[in-house]
Coordinates of C-alpha atoms in Angstrom, one line a residue:
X1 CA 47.8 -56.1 67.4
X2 CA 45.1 -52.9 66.3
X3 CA 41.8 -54.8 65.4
X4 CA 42.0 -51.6 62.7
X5 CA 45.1 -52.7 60.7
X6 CA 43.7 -56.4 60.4
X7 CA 40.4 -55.5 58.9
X8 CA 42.6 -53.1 56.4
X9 CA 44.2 -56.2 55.3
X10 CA 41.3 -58.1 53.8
X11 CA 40.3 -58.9 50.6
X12 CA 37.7 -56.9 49.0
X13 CA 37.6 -57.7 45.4
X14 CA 35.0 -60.2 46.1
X15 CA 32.6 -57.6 47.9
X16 CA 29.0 -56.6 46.2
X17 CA 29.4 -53.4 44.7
X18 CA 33.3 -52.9 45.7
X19 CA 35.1 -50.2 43.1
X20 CA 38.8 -50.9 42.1
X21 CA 40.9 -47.8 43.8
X22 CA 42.5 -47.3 40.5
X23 CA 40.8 -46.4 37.2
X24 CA 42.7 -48.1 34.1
X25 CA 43.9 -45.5 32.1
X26 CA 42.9 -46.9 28.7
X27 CA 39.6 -47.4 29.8
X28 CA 39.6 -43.6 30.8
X29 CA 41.1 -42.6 27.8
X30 CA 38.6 -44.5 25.9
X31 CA 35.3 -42.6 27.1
X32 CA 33.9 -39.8 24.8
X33 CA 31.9 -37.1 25.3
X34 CA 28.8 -36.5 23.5
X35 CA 28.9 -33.4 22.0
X36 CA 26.2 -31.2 23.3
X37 CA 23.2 -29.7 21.4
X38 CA 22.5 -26.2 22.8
X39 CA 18.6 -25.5 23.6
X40 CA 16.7 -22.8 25.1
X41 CA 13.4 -22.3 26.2
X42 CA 11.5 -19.8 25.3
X43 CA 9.2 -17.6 28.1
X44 CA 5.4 -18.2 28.2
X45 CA 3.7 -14.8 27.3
X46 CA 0.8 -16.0 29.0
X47 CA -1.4 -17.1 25.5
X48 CA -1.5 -20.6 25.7
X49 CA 0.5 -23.4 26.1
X50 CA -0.1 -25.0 23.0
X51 CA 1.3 -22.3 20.8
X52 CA 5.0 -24.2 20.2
X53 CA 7.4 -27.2 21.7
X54 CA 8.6 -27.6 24.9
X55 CA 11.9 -26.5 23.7
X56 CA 13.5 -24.6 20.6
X57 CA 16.9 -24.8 18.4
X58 CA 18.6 -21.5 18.2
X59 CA 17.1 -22.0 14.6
X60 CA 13.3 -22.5 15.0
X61 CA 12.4 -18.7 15.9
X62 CA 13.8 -18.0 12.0
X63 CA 12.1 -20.3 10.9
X64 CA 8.5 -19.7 12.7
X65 CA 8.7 -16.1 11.8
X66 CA 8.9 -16.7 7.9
X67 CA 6.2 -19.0 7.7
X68 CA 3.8 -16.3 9.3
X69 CA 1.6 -14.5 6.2
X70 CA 2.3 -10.8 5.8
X71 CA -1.0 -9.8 5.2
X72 CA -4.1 -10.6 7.0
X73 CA -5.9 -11.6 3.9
X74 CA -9.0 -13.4 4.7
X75 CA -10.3 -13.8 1.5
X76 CA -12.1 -11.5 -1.2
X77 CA -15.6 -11.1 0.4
X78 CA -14.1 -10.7 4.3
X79 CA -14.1 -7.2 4.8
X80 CA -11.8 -7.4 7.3
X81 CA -9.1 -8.6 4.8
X82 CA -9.2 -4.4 3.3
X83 CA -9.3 -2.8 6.8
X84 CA -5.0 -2.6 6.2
X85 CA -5.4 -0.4 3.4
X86 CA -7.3 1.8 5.2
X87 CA -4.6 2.1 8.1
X88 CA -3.9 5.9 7.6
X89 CA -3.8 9.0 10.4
X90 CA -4.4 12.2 8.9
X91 CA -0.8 13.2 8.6
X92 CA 0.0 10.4 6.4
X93 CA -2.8 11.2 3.5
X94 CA -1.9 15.3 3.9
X95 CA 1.4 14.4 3.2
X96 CA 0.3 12.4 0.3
X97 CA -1.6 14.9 -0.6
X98 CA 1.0 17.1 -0.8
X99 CA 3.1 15.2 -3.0
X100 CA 0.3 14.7 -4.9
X101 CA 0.6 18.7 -5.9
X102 CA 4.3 18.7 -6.7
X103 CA 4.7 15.7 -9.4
X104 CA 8.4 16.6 -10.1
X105 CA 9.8 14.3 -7.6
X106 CA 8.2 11.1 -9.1
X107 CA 9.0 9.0 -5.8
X108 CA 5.0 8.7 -4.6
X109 CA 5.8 4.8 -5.1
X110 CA 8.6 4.8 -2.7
X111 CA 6.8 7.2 -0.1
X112 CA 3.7 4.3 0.0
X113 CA 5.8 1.6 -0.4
X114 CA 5.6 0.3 2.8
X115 CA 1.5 1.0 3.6
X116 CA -0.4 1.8 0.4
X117 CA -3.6 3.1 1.2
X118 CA -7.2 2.8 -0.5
X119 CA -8.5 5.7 1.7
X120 CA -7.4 8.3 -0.3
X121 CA -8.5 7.0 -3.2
X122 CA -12.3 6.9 -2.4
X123 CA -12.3 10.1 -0.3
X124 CA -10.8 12.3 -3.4
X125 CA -12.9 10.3 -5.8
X126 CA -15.9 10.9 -3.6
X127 CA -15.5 14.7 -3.3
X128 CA -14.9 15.2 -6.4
X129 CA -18.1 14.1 -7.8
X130 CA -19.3 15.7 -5.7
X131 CA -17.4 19.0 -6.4
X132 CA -18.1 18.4 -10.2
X133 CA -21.6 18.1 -10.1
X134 CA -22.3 21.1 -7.6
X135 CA -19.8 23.1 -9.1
X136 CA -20.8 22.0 -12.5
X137 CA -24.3 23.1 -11.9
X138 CA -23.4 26.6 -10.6
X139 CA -20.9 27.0 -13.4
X140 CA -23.1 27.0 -15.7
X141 CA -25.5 29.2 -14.2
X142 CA -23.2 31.6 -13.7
X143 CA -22.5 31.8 -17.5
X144 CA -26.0 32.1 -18.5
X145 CA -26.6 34.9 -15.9
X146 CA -23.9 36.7 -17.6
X147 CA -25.9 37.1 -21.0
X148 CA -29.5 36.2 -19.9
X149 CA -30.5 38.0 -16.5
X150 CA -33.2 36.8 -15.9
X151 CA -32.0 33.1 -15.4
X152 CA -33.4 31.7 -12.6
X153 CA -31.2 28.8 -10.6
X154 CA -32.3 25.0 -12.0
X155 CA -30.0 21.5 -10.9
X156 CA -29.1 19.2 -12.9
X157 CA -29.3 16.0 -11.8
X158 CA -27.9 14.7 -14.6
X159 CA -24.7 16.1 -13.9
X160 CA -24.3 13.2 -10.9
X161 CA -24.8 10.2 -12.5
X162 CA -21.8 11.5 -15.9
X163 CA -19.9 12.7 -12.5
X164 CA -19.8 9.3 -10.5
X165 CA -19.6 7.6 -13.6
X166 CA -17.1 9.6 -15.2
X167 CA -14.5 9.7 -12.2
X168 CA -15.2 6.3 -10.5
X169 CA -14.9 4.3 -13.8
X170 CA -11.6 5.9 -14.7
X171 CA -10.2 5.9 -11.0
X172 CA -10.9 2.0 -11.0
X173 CA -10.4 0.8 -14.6
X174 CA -7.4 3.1 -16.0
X175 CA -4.7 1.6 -12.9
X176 CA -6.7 -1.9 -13.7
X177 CA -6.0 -1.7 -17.2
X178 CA -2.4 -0.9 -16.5
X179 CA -1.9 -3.7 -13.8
X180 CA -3.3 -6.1 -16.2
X181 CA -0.9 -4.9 -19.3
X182 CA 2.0 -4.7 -17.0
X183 CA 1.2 -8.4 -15.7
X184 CA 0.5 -9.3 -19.1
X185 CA 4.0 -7.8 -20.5
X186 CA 6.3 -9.6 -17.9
X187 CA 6.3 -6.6 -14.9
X188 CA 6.3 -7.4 -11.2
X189 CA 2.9 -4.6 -10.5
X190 CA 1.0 -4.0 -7.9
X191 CA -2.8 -3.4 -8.0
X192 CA -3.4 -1.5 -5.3
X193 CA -0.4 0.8 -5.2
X194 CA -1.4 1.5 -8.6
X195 CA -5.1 2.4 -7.3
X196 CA -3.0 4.3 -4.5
X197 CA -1.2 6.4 -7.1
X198 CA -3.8 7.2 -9.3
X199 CA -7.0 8.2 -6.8
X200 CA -4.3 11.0 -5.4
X201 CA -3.5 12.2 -8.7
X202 CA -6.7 13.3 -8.9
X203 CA -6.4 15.5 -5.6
X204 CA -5.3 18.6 -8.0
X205 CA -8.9 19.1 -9.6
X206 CA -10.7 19.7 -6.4
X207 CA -9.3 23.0 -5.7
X208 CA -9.4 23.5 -9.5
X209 CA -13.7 23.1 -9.7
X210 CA -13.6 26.6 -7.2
X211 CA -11.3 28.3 -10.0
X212 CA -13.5 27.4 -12.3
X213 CA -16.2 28.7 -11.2
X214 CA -14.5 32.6 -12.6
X215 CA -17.3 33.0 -15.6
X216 CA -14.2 34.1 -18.2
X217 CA -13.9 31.3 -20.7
X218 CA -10.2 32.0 -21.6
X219 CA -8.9 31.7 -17.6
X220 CA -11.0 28.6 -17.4
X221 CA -9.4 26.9 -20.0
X222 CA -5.6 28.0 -19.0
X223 CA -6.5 26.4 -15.7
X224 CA -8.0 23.5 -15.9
X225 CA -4.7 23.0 -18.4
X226 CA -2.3 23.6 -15.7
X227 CA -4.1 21.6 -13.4
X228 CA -4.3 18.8 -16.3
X229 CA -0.7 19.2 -17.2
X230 CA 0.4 19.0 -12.9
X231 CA -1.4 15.8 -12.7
X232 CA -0.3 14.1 -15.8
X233 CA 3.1 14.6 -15.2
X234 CA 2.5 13.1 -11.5
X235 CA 1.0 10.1 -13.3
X236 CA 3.8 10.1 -15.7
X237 CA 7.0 10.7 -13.7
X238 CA 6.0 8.7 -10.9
X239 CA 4.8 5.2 -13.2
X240 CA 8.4 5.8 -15.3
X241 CA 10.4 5.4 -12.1
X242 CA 7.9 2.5 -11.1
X243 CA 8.7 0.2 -14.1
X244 CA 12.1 1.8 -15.1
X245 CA 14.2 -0.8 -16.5
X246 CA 11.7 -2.7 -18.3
X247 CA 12.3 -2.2 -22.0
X248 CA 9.5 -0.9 -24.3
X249 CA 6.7 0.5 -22.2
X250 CA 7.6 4.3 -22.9
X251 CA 4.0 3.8 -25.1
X252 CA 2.8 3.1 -21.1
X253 CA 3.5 5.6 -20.0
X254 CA 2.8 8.0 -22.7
X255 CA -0.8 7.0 -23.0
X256 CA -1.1 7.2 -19.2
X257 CA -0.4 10.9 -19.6
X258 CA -2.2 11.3 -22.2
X259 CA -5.3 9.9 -20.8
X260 CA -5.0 12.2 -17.5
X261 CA -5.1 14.8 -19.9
X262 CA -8.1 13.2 -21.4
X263 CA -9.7 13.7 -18.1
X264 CA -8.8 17.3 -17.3
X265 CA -10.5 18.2 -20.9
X266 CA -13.4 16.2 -20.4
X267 CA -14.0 17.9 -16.7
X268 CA -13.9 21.3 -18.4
X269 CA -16.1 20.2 -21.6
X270 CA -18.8 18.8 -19.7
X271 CA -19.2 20.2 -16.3
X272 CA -17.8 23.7 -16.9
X273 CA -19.1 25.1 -20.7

């Protein structure tokens, strides 16, 4: 007899560890499987490895990304919390500029929408004080020559301190004003677009102070008119489309006009006589 077939023949059941050469079918039928949560891991871009988990959801990089501020604000007095609104190239404020001088369009608001800027503001605010006080000065000099000639040259200082005052009060506290009202009356507005809009409407009278230094009396009122008229409409077009669909603020609007116009007759009045 094979030694082979004999050893076949015995029982095994009773063996450590001996498997049953057929799986009950109930018992297979029986077993789930445990339904299976996708992950991923995310690469390491080399900052740290305590920046997140070991592992994400497919959900979690929705979720980081909306909790992440977005603006570096770092608090009134930080300095660095203002450096984005001065995050300009040159092309960007000549193109503002340029809009500034055709105010029939009335989107300015939609054009800095996306990065409002403070730099324009203080660089046209700056040179025109500047503009209005040398200007001013030479202005009037000129008229005197006209009739007296033996006027000799003499600066005002004066005309500095009405110029800073005059331009930087109403550059800061007319859009302030606004925002405050608009706030105060229910309208989603925003501070420094309104600062934005407002310092480049003021871009116009810098190339008007050179017209007006032409000693005739009658050409310098008909342009600091048109150059009064340009930039209150800009104010005026461009703040309607900004709160259009909020019901009674046309008054807004119309005394925003009016008070740009304000400004163009009191450049003429006091700096050019």
């Amino acid at each position: 007899m094979d030694d082979s077939s004999s050893y076949s023949n015995l029982p095994t059941s009773h063996l450590l560890g001996s498997v049953p050469s057929v799986i009950n079918e109930e018992k297979k039928a029986s077993f789930a499987v445990p339904e299976a949560n996708i992950q991923y891991f995310p690469p390491n871009n080399g900052s740290g490895g305590s920046r997140g988990r070991g592992y994400q959801t497919l959900e979690a990089p929705t979720e980081s990304l909306e909790q992440q501020p977005p603006k570096n604000w770092k608090g009134v007095f930080n300095i660095s919390s203002y450096t984005q609104y001065f995050n300009v190239d040159t092309d960007v404020v000549i193109n503002r500029l340029i809009s500034s001088f055709y105010p029939t369009g009335g989107d300015f608001f939609s054009k800095i929408d996306a990065n409002p800027d403070l730099y324009g503001h203080i660089w046209i605010t700056t040179t025109l004080v500047f503009m209005l006080s040398s200007f001013g000065n030479f202005a009037t000099y000129l008229m005197k020559k006209r009739t007296d000639g033996t006027t000799s040259w003499s600066f005002d200082v004066g005309y500095v301190n009405v110029a800073a005052s005059g331009i930087y009060g109403y550059a800061v506290v007319v859009p302030l004003a606004f925002y405050f009202l608009l706030q105060y009356l229910g309208s989603n507005a925003s501070l420094i677009r309104f600062w934005c809009m407002w310092g480049y409407s003021l871009s116009i009278f810098i190339p008007t102070a050179f017209l007006l230094l032409i000693p005739v009396e009658f050409l310098r009122w008909m342009i600091i008119l048109i150059a009064g008229m340009a930039s209150s409409c800009f104010v005026y077009l461009n703040l309607r489309s900004y709160i259009e669909g909020v019901n009674d603020l046309t008054i807004m609007v119309v005394a925003a006009f009016l008070l740009q116009m304000a400004l163009a007759i009191f450049i003429k009045v006091w700096f050019f006589p």
